[in-house]
Coordinates of N, CA and C in Angstrom, one line a residue:
Chain Y
G3 N 22.5 29.4 45.1 CA 23.5 30.1 46.0 C 24.7 30.4 45.3
A4 N 25.7 31.0 46.0 CA 27.0 31.3 45.5 C 27.0 32.2 44.2
V5 N 26.3 33.4 44.4 CA 26.2 34.3 43.3 C 27.1 35.5 43.5
V6 N 27.8 35.8 42.5 CA 28.7 36.9 42.5 C 28.3 37.9 41.4
S7 N 28.2 39.2 41.8 CA 27.8 40.2 40.8 C 28.9 41.2 40.5
Q8 N 28.9 41.8 39.4 CA 29.8 42.8 39.0 C 29.1 44.0 38.5
H9 N 29.6 45.2 38.7 CA 29.0 46.4 38.2 C 30.1 47.4 37.9
P10 N 30.1 48.0 36.7 CA 29.1 47.8 35.7 C 29.4 46.6 34.8
S11 N 28.6 46.2 33.9 CA 28.8 45.1 33.1 C 29.6 45.5 31.9
R12 N 29.5 46.8 31.5 CA 30.2 47.4 30.4 C 30.5 48.8 30.7
V13 N 31.7 49.3 30.3 CA 32.0 50.7 30.5 C 32.9 51.1 29.4
I14 N 32.6 52.3 28.9 CA 33.5 52.9 27.9 C 34.0 54.3 28.5
C15 N 35.3 54.5 28.4 CA 35.8 55.7 29.0 C 36.9 56.3 28.1
K16 N 37.2 57.6 28.4 CA 38.2 58.2 27.6 C 39.6 57.9 28.3
S17 N 40.6 58.0 27.4 CA 41.9 57.8 27.9 C 42.3 58.8 29.0
G18 N 42.9 58.3 30.1 CA 43.3 59.2 31.1 C 42.4 59.3 32.3
T19 N 41.2 58.7 32.1 CA 40.2 58.7 33.2 C 40.4 57.5 34.1
S20 N 39.7 57.5 35.2 CA 39.8 56.3 36.1 C 38.4 55.6 36.1
V21 N 38.5 54.3 36.2 CA 37.2 53.5 36.2 C 37.2 52.6 37.4
K22 N 36.1 52.5 38.1 CA 35.9 51.6 39.2 C 35.0 50.5 38.9
I23 N 35.4 49.3 39.2 CA 34.5 48.1 39.0 C 34.3 47.5 40.4
E24 N 33.0 47.2 40.6 CA 32.6 46.6 41.9 C 32.3 45.1 41.7
C25 N 32.7 44.3 42.7 CA 32.5 42.9 42.8 C 31.8 42.6 44.1
R26 N 30.7 42.0 44.0 CA 29.9 41.6 45.3 C 29.5 40.2 45.3
S27 N 29.7 39.6 46.5 CA 29.2 38.3 46.8 C 27.8 38.5 47.4
L28 N 26.8 37.9 46.8 CA 25.4 38.3 47.1 C 24.8 37.4 48.2
D29 N 25.2 36.1 48.3 CA 24.6 35.3 49.3 C 25.6 34.5 50.1
F30 N 26.8 35.0 50.2 CA 27.8 34.4 51.1 C 28.9 35.5 51.4
Q31 N 29.6 35.2 52.4 CA 30.7 36.1 52.8 C 32.0 35.6 52.2
A32 N 32.8 36.6 51.6 CA 34.0 36.2 50.9 C 35.2 36.9 51.6
T33 N 36.0 36.1 52.3 CA 37.2 36.7 52.8 C 38.3 37.0 51.8
T34 N 38.2 36.3 50.7 CA 39.1 36.4 49.6 C 38.4 36.6 48.3
M35 N 38.8 37.6 47.5 CA 38.3 37.8 46.2 C 39.5 37.9 45.2
F36 N 39.3 37.5 44.0 CA 40.3 37.5 43.0 C 39.9 38.4 41.8
W37 N 40.9 39.0 41.2 CA 40.6 39.8 40.0 C 41.4 39.2 38.9
Y38 N 40.7 39.0 37.8 CA 41.3 38.4 36.6 C 41.1 39.4 35.4
R39 N 42.0 39.1 34.4 CA 41.8 39.9 33.2 C 41.8 38.8 32.1
Q40 N 41.0 39.0 31.1 CA 40.9 38.1 30.0 C 40.8 38.8 28.6
F41 N 41.8 38.5 27.8 CA 41.8 39.0 26.4 C 41.0 38.1 25.5
P42 N 40.5 38.6 24.4 CA 39.7 37.8 23.5 C 40.4 36.4 23.2
K43 N 39.6 35.4 23.3 CA 40.0 34.0 23.0 C 41.2 33.5 23.8
Q44 N 41.4 34.1 24.9 CA 42.5 33.7 25.8 C 42.0 33.3 27.2
S45 N 42.8 32.7 27.9 CA 42.3 32.2 29.2 C 42.4 33.4 30.2
L46 N 42.0 33.1 31.5 CA 42.0 34.1 32.5 C 43.4 34.3 33.0
M47 N 43.8 35.5 33.3 CA 45.0 35.9 33.9 C 44.8 36.5 35.2
L48 N 45.3 35.9 36.3 CA 45.1 36.4 37.6 C 45.9 37.7 37.7
M49 N 45.2 38.7 38.2 CA 45.9 40.0 38.4 C 46.3 40.2 39.9
A50 N 45.4 39.9 40.8 CA 45.6 40.1 42.2 C 44.7 39.3 43.1
T51 N 45.1 39.1 44.3 CA 44.3 38.4 45.3 C 44.0 39.4 46.4
S52 N 42.7 39.6 46.7 CA 42.3 40.6 47.6 C 41.7 39.9 48.9
N53 N 42.3 40.2 50.0 CA 41.8 39.7 51.3 C 41.1 40.8 52.1
E54 N 40.0 40.5 52.7 CA 39.2 41.5 53.4 C 40.1 42.1 54.5
G55 N 40.1 43.4 54.5 CA 40.8 44.2 55.6 C 42.3 44.3 55.4
S56 N 42.9 43.8 54.3 CA 44.3 43.9 54.2 C 44.7 44.2 52.7
K57 N 45.9 44.5 52.5 CA 46.4 44.9 51.2 C 46.3 43.7 50.2
A58 N 46.0 44.1 48.9 CA 45.9 43.0 47.9 C 47.3 42.5 47.6
T59 N 47.4 41.3 47.1 CA 48.6 40.7 46.6 C 48.6 40.7 45.1
Y60 N 49.5 41.3 44.5 CA 49.5 41.4 43.0 C 50.4 40.4 42.4
E61 N 50.0 39.9 41.2 CA 50.8 39.0 40.5 C 52.0 39.7 39.8
Q62 N 53.0 39.0 39.5 CA 54.2 39.6 38.9 C 53.8 40.3 37.6
G63 N 54.2 41.5 37.4 CA 54.0 42.2 36.2 C 52.7 43.1 36.2
V64 N 52.0 43.0 37.3 CA 50.7 43.8 37.4 C 51.1 45.0 38.2
E65 N 50.8 46.2 37.7 CA 51.1 47.5 38.4 C 50.1 47.8 39.5
K66 N 50.5 47.7 40.7 CA 49.6 47.9 41.8 C 49.1 49.4 41.9
D67 N 49.9 50.3 41.4 CA 49.5 51.7 41.4 C 48.5 52.0 40.3
K68 N 48.5 51.2 39.3 CA 47.5 51.4 38.2 C 46.2 50.7 38.5
F69 N 46.3 49.5 39.1 CA 45.1 48.7 39.4 C 44.9 48.7 40.9
L70 N 44.1 49.6 41.4 CA 43.9 49.7 42.8 C 42.8 48.8 43.3
I71 N 43.1 48.0 44.3 CA 42.1 47.1 44.8 C 41.8 47.4 46.2
N72 N 40.5 47.4 46.5 CA 40.0 47.6 47.9 C 39.0 46.5 48.2
H73 N 39.2 45.9 49.4 CA 38.3 44.9 49.9 C 37.9 45.2 51.3
A74 N 37.0 46.2 51.3 CA 36.6 46.8 52.6 C 35.6 46.0 53.4
S75 N 34.9 45.1 52.8 CA 33.9 44.3 53.6 C 34.0 42.9 53.1
L76 N 33.2 42.0 53.7 CA 33.2 40.6 53.4 C 32.4 40.3 52.1
T77 N 31.7 41.3 51.6 CA 30.9 41.1 50.4 C 31.3 42.0 49.3
L78 N 32.3 42.9 49.4 CA 32.6 43.8 48.4 C 34.0 44.0 48.2
S79 N 34.5 43.9 46.9 CA 35.8 44.3 46.5 C 35.7 45.2 45.3
T80 N 36.6 46.2 45.2 CA 36.6 47.1 44.0 C 37.9 47.1 43.4
L81 N 37.9 47.2 42.1 CA 39.1 47.4 41.2 C 39.0 48.7 40.5
T82 N 40.0 49.6 40.7 CA 40.0 50.9 40.1 C 41.1 50.9 39.1
V83 N 40.8 51.1 37.8 CA 41.8 51.2 36.8 C 42.1 52.7 36.7
T84 N 43.3 53.1 37.1 CA 43.6 54.6 37.1 C 44.3 55.0 35.8
S85 N 44.0 56.2 35.4 CA 44.6 56.7 34.2 C 44.6 55.7 33.1
A86 N 43.4 55.3 32.8 CA 43.2 54.2 31.8 C 43.7 54.6 30.4
H87 N 44.3 53.6 29.7 CA 44.8 53.8 28.4 C 44.1 52.7 27.5
P88 N 44.2 52.9 26.2 CA 43.5 51.9 25.3 C 44.0 50.4 25.5
E89 N 45.3 50.3 25.9 CA 45.8 48.9 26.1 C 45.2 48.3 27.4
D90 N 44.5 49.1 28.2 CA 43.8 48.5 29.4 C 42.5 47.9 29.0
S91 N 42.1 48.2 27.8 CA 40.8 47.6 27.3 C 40.8 46.1 27.4
S92 N 39.9 45.5 28.1 CA 39.9 44.1 28.3 C 38.6 43.7 29.0
F93 N 38.5 42.4 29.3 CA 37.4 41.8 30.1 C 37.9 41.5 31.5
Y94 N 37.3 42.2 32.5 CA 37.8 42.0 33.8 C 36.8 41.2 34.6
I95 N 37.2 40.1 35.2 CA 36.4 39.2 35.9 C 36.8 39.1 37.4
C96 N 35.9 39.1 38.3 CA 36.3 38.8 39.7 C 35.7 37.5 40.1
S97 N 36.3 36.9 41.1 CA 35.8 35.7 41.7 C 35.9 35.8 43.2
A98 N 35.1 35.1 43.9 CA 35.0 35.1 45.4 C 35.1 33.7 46.0
R99 N 35.8 33.6 47.1 CA 35.9 32.4 47.8 C 35.0 32.5 49.0
D100 N 34.1 31.5 49.2 CA 33.2 31.4 50.4 C 34.0 31.3 51.7
R101 N 33.8 32.2 52.6 CA 34.5 32.2 53.9 C 34.3 30.9 54.6
L102 N 33.2 30.3 54.5 CA 32.9 29.1 55.2 C 33.4 27.8 54.5
A103 N 33.9 27.9 53.3 CA 34.4 26.8 52.6 C 35.9 26.5 53.1
G104 N 36.3 25.4 52.9 CA 37.7 25.1 53.3 C 38.1 23.7 52.8
G105 N 39.4 23.5 52.7 CA 39.9 22.3 52.3 C 39.4 21.9 50.9
Y106 N 38.9 20.7 50.9 CA 38.5 20.2 49.6 C 37.2 20.9 49.0
T107 N 36.5 21.5 49.9 CA 35.3 22.2 49.4 C 35.6 23.6 48.9
D108 N 36.8 24.1 49.1 CA 37.1 25.4 48.7 C 37.1 25.6 47.2
T109 N 36.4 26.6 46.7 CA 36.4 26.9 45.3 C 36.0 28.3 45.1
Q110 N 36.1 28.7 43.9 CA 35.8 30.1 43.6 C 34.6 30.2 42.7
Y111 N 33.8 31.3 43.0 CA 32.6 31.6 42.2 C 32.9 32.9 41.4
F112 N 32.6 32.9 40.1 CA 33.0 34.0 39.3 C 31.8 34.9 39.0
G113 N 32.1 36.2 38.9 CA 31.2 37.2 38.5 C 31.0 37.1 37.0
P114 N 30.0 37.9 36.4 CA 29.7 37.9 35.0 C 30.7 38.7 34.2
G115 N 31.6 39.4 34.8 CA 32.6 40.1 34.0 C 32.2 41.6 33.7
T116 N 33.2 42.4 33.5 CA 33.0 43.8 33.1 C 33.9 44.1 31.9
R117 N 33.3 44.5 30.8 CA 34.0 44.8 29.6 C 34.4 46.3 29.6
L118 N 35.7 46.5 29.6 CA 36.2 47.9 29.7 C 36.8 48.2 28.3
T119 N 36.3 49.4 27.8 CA 36.8 49.9 26.5 C 37.3 51.3 26.7
V120 N 38.6 51.5 26.5 CA 39.2 52.8 26.7 C 39.5 53.5 25.3
L121 N 38.9 54.6 25.1 CA 39.0 55.2 23.8 C 40.2 56.1 23.7
Chain R
Q6 N 57.8 25.2 29.9 CA 56.6 24.4 29.8 C 55.5 25.0 30.7
K7 N 54.3 25.1 30.2 CA 53.2 25.6 31.0 C 52.9 24.6 32.1
E8 N 52.3 25.1 33.2 CA 51.9 24.2 34.3 C 50.7 23.4 33.8
V9 N 49.8 24.0 33.0 CA 48.6 23.3 32.6 C 48.5 23.4 31.1
E10 N 48.4 22.3 30.4 CA 48.2 22.3 28.9 C 46.8 21.9 28.6
Q11 N 46.2 22.7 27.7 CA 44.9 22.4 27.2 C 44.8 22.8 25.8
D12 N 44.3 22.0 24.9 CA 44.1 22.3 23.5 C 43.0 23.3 23.3
P13 N 43.3 24.4 22.7 CA 42.3 25.5 22.6 C 41.2 25.2 21.6
G14 N 41.4 24.1 20.7 CA 40.4 23.8 19.7 C 40.5 24.8 18.6
P15 N 39.4 25.1 17.9 CA 38.0 24.8 18.3 C 37.7 23.3 18.0
L16 N 36.7 22.8 18.7 CA 36.2 21.5 18.6 C 34.8 21.6 18.1
S17 N 34.5 21.0 17.0 CA 33.1 21.0 16.4 C 32.6 19.6 16.4
V18 N 31.4 19.4 16.9 CA 30.8 18.1 17.0 C 29.3 18.2 16.6
P19 N 28.7 17.1 16.1 CA 27.3 17.1 15.9 C 26.5 16.9 17.2
E20 N 25.3 17.4 17.2 CA 24.4 17.2 18.4 C 24.3 15.7 18.7
G21 N 24.3 15.4 20.0 CA 24.2 14.0 20.4 C 25.5 13.3 20.6
A22 N 26.6 13.9 20.1 CA 27.9 13.3 20.2 C 28.4 13.3 21.6
I23 N 29.4 12.4 21.9 CA 30.1 12.4 23.2 C 31.3 13.3 23.0
V24 N 31.5 14.2 23.9 CA 32.6 15.1 23.8 C 33.7 14.8 24.9
S25 N 34.9 14.8 24.5 CA 36.0 14.6 25.4 C 36.9 15.8 25.4
L26 N 37.1 16.4 26.6 CA 37.9 17.6 26.8 C 39.0 17.2 27.8
N27 N 40.2 17.6 27.5 CA 41.4 17.2 28.3 C 42.3 18.2 28.7
C28 N 43.0 18.0 29.8 CA 44.1 18.8 30.3 C 45.2 18.0 30.8
T29 N 46.4 18.4 30.6 CA 47.5 17.7 31.3 C 48.3 18.7 32.1
Y30 N 48.9 18.2 33.2 CA 49.6 19.1 34.0 C 51.0 18.5 34.4
S31 N 51.8 19.4 34.9 CA 53.2 18.9 35.2 C 53.5 18.9 36.7
N32 N 52.8 19.6 37.5 CA 53.1 19.8 38.9 C 52.3 18.7 39.7
S33 N 52.9 17.8 40.3 CA 52.2 16.8 41.1 C 51.6 17.3 42.4
A34 N 51.9 18.6 42.7 CA 51.3 19.2 43.9 C 49.8 19.5 43.7
F35 N 49.3 19.6 42.5 CA 47.9 19.9 42.3 C 47.1 18.8 42.9
Q36 N 46.1 19.2 43.7 CA 45.2 18.2 44.4 C 43.8 18.4 44.0
Y37 N 43.4 19.6 43.6 CA 42.0 19.9 43.3 C 41.8 20.3 41.9
F38 N 40.8 19.7 41.3 CA 40.6 19.9 39.8 C 39.2 20.3 39.5
M39 N 39.1 21.3 38.7 CA 37.8 21.9 38.4 C 37.6 22.1 36.9
W40 N 36.4 22.0 36.5 CA 36.0 22.4 35.1 C 35.0 23.5 35.2
Y41 N 35.3 24.6 34.4 CA 34.4 25.7 34.3 C 33.9 25.8 32.8
R42 N 32.7 26.3 32.7 CA 32.2 26.6 31.4 C 32.0 28.1 31.2
Q43 N 32.4 28.6 30.1 CA 32.3 30.1 29.9 C 31.7 30.3 28.6
Y44 N 30.5 30.9 28.6 CA 29.8 31.4 27.4 C 30.5 32.7 27.0
S45 N 30.3 33.0 25.7 CA 30.9 34.2 25.2 C 30.5 35.5 26.0
R46 N 31.5 36.3 26.4 CA 31.2 37.6 27.1 C 30.6 37.4 28.5
K47 N 30.8 36.2 29.1 CA 30.2 35.9 30.4 C 31.4 35.4 31.3
G48 N 31.1 35.4 32.6 CA 32.1 34.9 33.5 C 32.0 33.3 33.5
P49 N 33.1 32.7 34.0 CA 33.1 31.2 34.0 C 32.1 30.7 35.1
E50 N 31.5 29.6 34.8 CA 30.6 28.9 35.6 C 31.1 27.5 36.0
L51 N 31.2 27.3 37.3 CA 31.7 26.0 37.8 C 30.8 24.8 37.4
L52 N 31.4 23.8 36.7 CA 30.7 22.7 36.3 C 31.0 21.5 37.2
M53 N 32.2 21.2 37.4 CA 32.6 20.0 38.2 C 33.8 20.3 39.1
Y54 N 33.9 19.6 40.2 CA 34.9 19.9 41.2 C 35.3 18.5 41.7
T55 N 36.6 18.1 41.5 CA 37.0 16.8 42.1 C 38.3 17.0 42.8
Y56 N 38.6 16.0 43.7 CA 39.9 16.1 44.4 C 40.6 14.8 44.6
S57 N 40.1 13.8 43.8 CA 40.8 12.5 43.9 C 40.7 11.9 42.5
S58 N 41.6 10.9 42.4 CA 41.6 10.2 41.1 C 40.3 9.4 41.0
G59 N 39.9 9.2 39.7 CA 38.7 8.5 39.5 C 37.7 9.3 38.8
N60 N 36.5 8.9 38.8 CA 35.4 9.5 38.0 C 34.4 10.2 38.9
K61 N 33.8 11.3 38.5 CA 32.7 11.9 39.2 C 31.7 12.3 38.1
E62 N 30.4 11.9 38.4 CA 29.4 12.1 37.4 C 28.3 13.1 37.9
D63 N 27.9 13.9 37.0 CA 26.8 14.9 37.3 C 26.0 15.1 36.1
G64 N 24.9 14.3 36.0 CA 24.0 14.5 34.8 C 24.8 14.0 33.5
R65 N 24.8 14.8 32.5 CA 25.5 14.5 31.3 C 27.0 14.6 31.4
F66 N 27.5 15.1 32.5 CA 28.9 15.5 32.6 C 29.6 14.4 33.5
T67 N 30.8 14.0 33.1 CA 31.7 13.2 33.9 C 33.1 13.8 33.9
A68 N 33.6 14.0 35.1 CA 35.0 14.4 35.3 C 35.8 13.2 35.7
Q69 N 37.0 13.1 35.0 CA 37.9 12.0 35.3 C 39.3 12.6 35.6
V70 N 39.8 12.0 36.7 CA 41.2 12.5 37.1 C 42.1 11.3 37.2
D71 N 43.3 11.4 36.6 CA 44.3 10.4 36.7 C 45.5 11.1 37.2
K72 N 45.7 11.0 38.5 CA 46.9 11.7 39.1 C 48.2 11.1 38.7
S73 N 48.2 9.8 38.5 CA 49.5 9.1 38.1 C 50.0 9.6 36.8
S74 N 49.0 9.9 35.9 CA 49.4 10.4 34.5 C 49.3 11.9 34.4
K75 N 48.9 12.5 35.5 CA 48.7 14.0 35.5 C 47.8 14.4 34.3
Y76 N 46.6 13.8 34.3 CA 45.7 14.0 33.1 C 44.3 14.0 33.7
I77 N 43.6 15.1 33.2 CA 42.2 15.2 33.6 C 41.3 15.3 32.4
S78 N 40.1 14.9 32.5 CA 39.2 14.9 31.4 C 37.8 15.3 31.8
L79 N 37.1 15.9 30.9 CA 35.6 16.2 31.1 C 34.9 15.5 29.9
F80 N 33.9 14.7 30.2 CA 33.1 14.1 29.1 C 31.7 14.6 29.2
I81 N 31.2 15.0 28.0 CA 29.9 15.4 27.9 C 29.1 14.4 27.0
R82 N 28.1 13.8 27.6 CA 27.3 12.9 26.8 C 26.1 13.6 26.2
D83 N 25.6 13.1 25.1 CA 24.4 13.6 24.4 C 24.6 15.1 24.3
S84 N 25.6 15.6 23.7 CA 25.9 17.0 23.6 C 24.8 17.8 22.9
Q85 N 24.5 19.0 23.4 CA 23.5 19.8 22.9 C 24.1 21.1 22.3
P86 N 23.4 21.8 21.4 CA 23.9 23.1 21.0 C 24.1 24.1 22.1
S87 N 23.4 24.0 23.2 CA 23.5 24.8 24.3 C 24.8 24.6 25.1
D88 N 25.5 23.5 24.8 CA 26.8 23.2 25.4 C 27.9 23.9 24.7
S89 N 27.6 24.6 23.6 CA 28.6 25.4 22.9 C 29.2 26.5 23.8
A90 N 30.4 26.4 24.1 CA 31.0 27.4 25.0 C 32.5 27.1 25.0
T91 N 33.2 27.8 25.9 CA 34.6 27.5 26.1 C 34.7 26.8 27.5
Y92 N 35.4 25.7 27.5 CA 35.6 24.9 28.7 C 37.0 25.0 29.2
L93 N 37.1 25.5 30.5 CA 38.4 25.7 31.1 C 38.6 24.7 32.2
C94 N 39.8 24.1 32.2 CA 40.2 23.3 33.4 C 40.9 24.3 34.3
A95 N 40.8 24.0 35.6 CA 41.5 24.8 36.6 C 42.0 23.9 37.7
L96 N 43.2 24.1 38.1 CA 43.8 23.2 39.1 C 44.3 24.1 40.3
R97 N 44.3 23.4 41.4 CA 44.8 24.1 42.6 C 45.6 23.1 43.5
S98 N 46.7 23.6 44.1 CA 47.4 22.8 45.0 C 46.8 23.0 46.4
G99 N 47.3 22.4 47.4 CA 46.6 22.4 48.7 C 46.5 23.8 49.3
G100 N 45.7 23.8 50.4 CA 45.5 25.1 51.1 C 44.7 26.1 50.3
Y101 N 44.9 27.3 50.5 CA 44.1 28.4 49.9 C 44.9 29.0 48.7
N102 N 45.4 28.1 47.9 CA 46.3 28.6 46.8 C 45.4 29.0 45.6
K103 N 46.0 29.8 44.7 CA 45.3 30.3 43.6 C 45.0 29.2 42.6
L104 N 44.0 29.4 41.7 CA 43.7 28.5 40.6 C 44.7 28.7 39.5
I105 N 45.0 27.7 38.8 CA 45.8 27.7 37.6 C 44.9 27.2 36.5
F106 N 44.7 28.1 35.5 CA 43.8 27.8 34.4 C 44.5 27.2 33.2
G107 N 43.8 26.3 32.5 CA 44.2 26.0 31.2 C 43.8 27.0 30.2
A108 N 44.2 26.9 29.0 CA 43.9 27.9 28.0 C 42.4 28.0 27.6
G109 N 41.7 26.8 27.9 CA 40.3 26.8 27.5 C 40.1 26.2 26.1
T110 N 39.2 25.3 26.0 CA 38.8 24.6 24.7 C 37.5 25.2 24.2
R111 N 37.5 25.7 23.0 CA 36.2 26.2 22.4 C 35.5 25.0 21.8
L112 N 34.2 24.8 22.2 CA 33.4 23.7 21.7 C 32.2 24.3 21.0
A113 N 31.9 23.7 19.8 CA 30.7 24.1 19.1 C 30.0 22.8 18.8
V114 N 28.7 22.8 19.2 CA 27.9 21.6 19.0 C 26.8 22.1 17.9
H115 N 26.8 21.5 16.8 CA 25.9 22.0 15.7 C 24.8 21.0 15.6
P116 N 23.6 21.6 15.3 CA 22.4 20.7 15.2 C 22.4 19.7 14.0

């Protein structure tokens, strides 16, 4: 149980284009999903928290107009990197919180990640 | 000072060794403590989840929490080459707050 998928697993795009990454919870409903960014040999950096049916909450320093997040259903959140540039190249990972979890059982399950390379 | 400190390693041990991984933290509001394992180019996988001081064991893995010292540990017994990965500690304060990750420790277990 508690499987989170991401698509695509790898994407290469030209500078200036937009890229959409999907995050799905496969066997549970997720009211909250999180988007992280990870540079090589570094830890995860939280970009934004996405709640189903409402606007995402972005961490300080993350441009909300550049990283568009949509959480339209309890099992799907999308991250769109708009007008991508080489410096946006990174490993993007989503995680999802089980709607039925709470208190001490609350935890996050991570997707396998999407490697974005912007040429 | 970072909220969570974790030695990035790398840590290299022979197969069969006992591995000790540690994190320290400064905020006493943290109540929930997790260890994730991340293989190269993959997403983190939850290994252990604790919320009280003391030990929790799961197979070859033992998570230890000392809230008075603000110190958490993960022990791996009889380490295997397949344990070679980056281990991240993650902490959360009460409620539905975000996870705060350590830097991650890279572990290499050689045959």
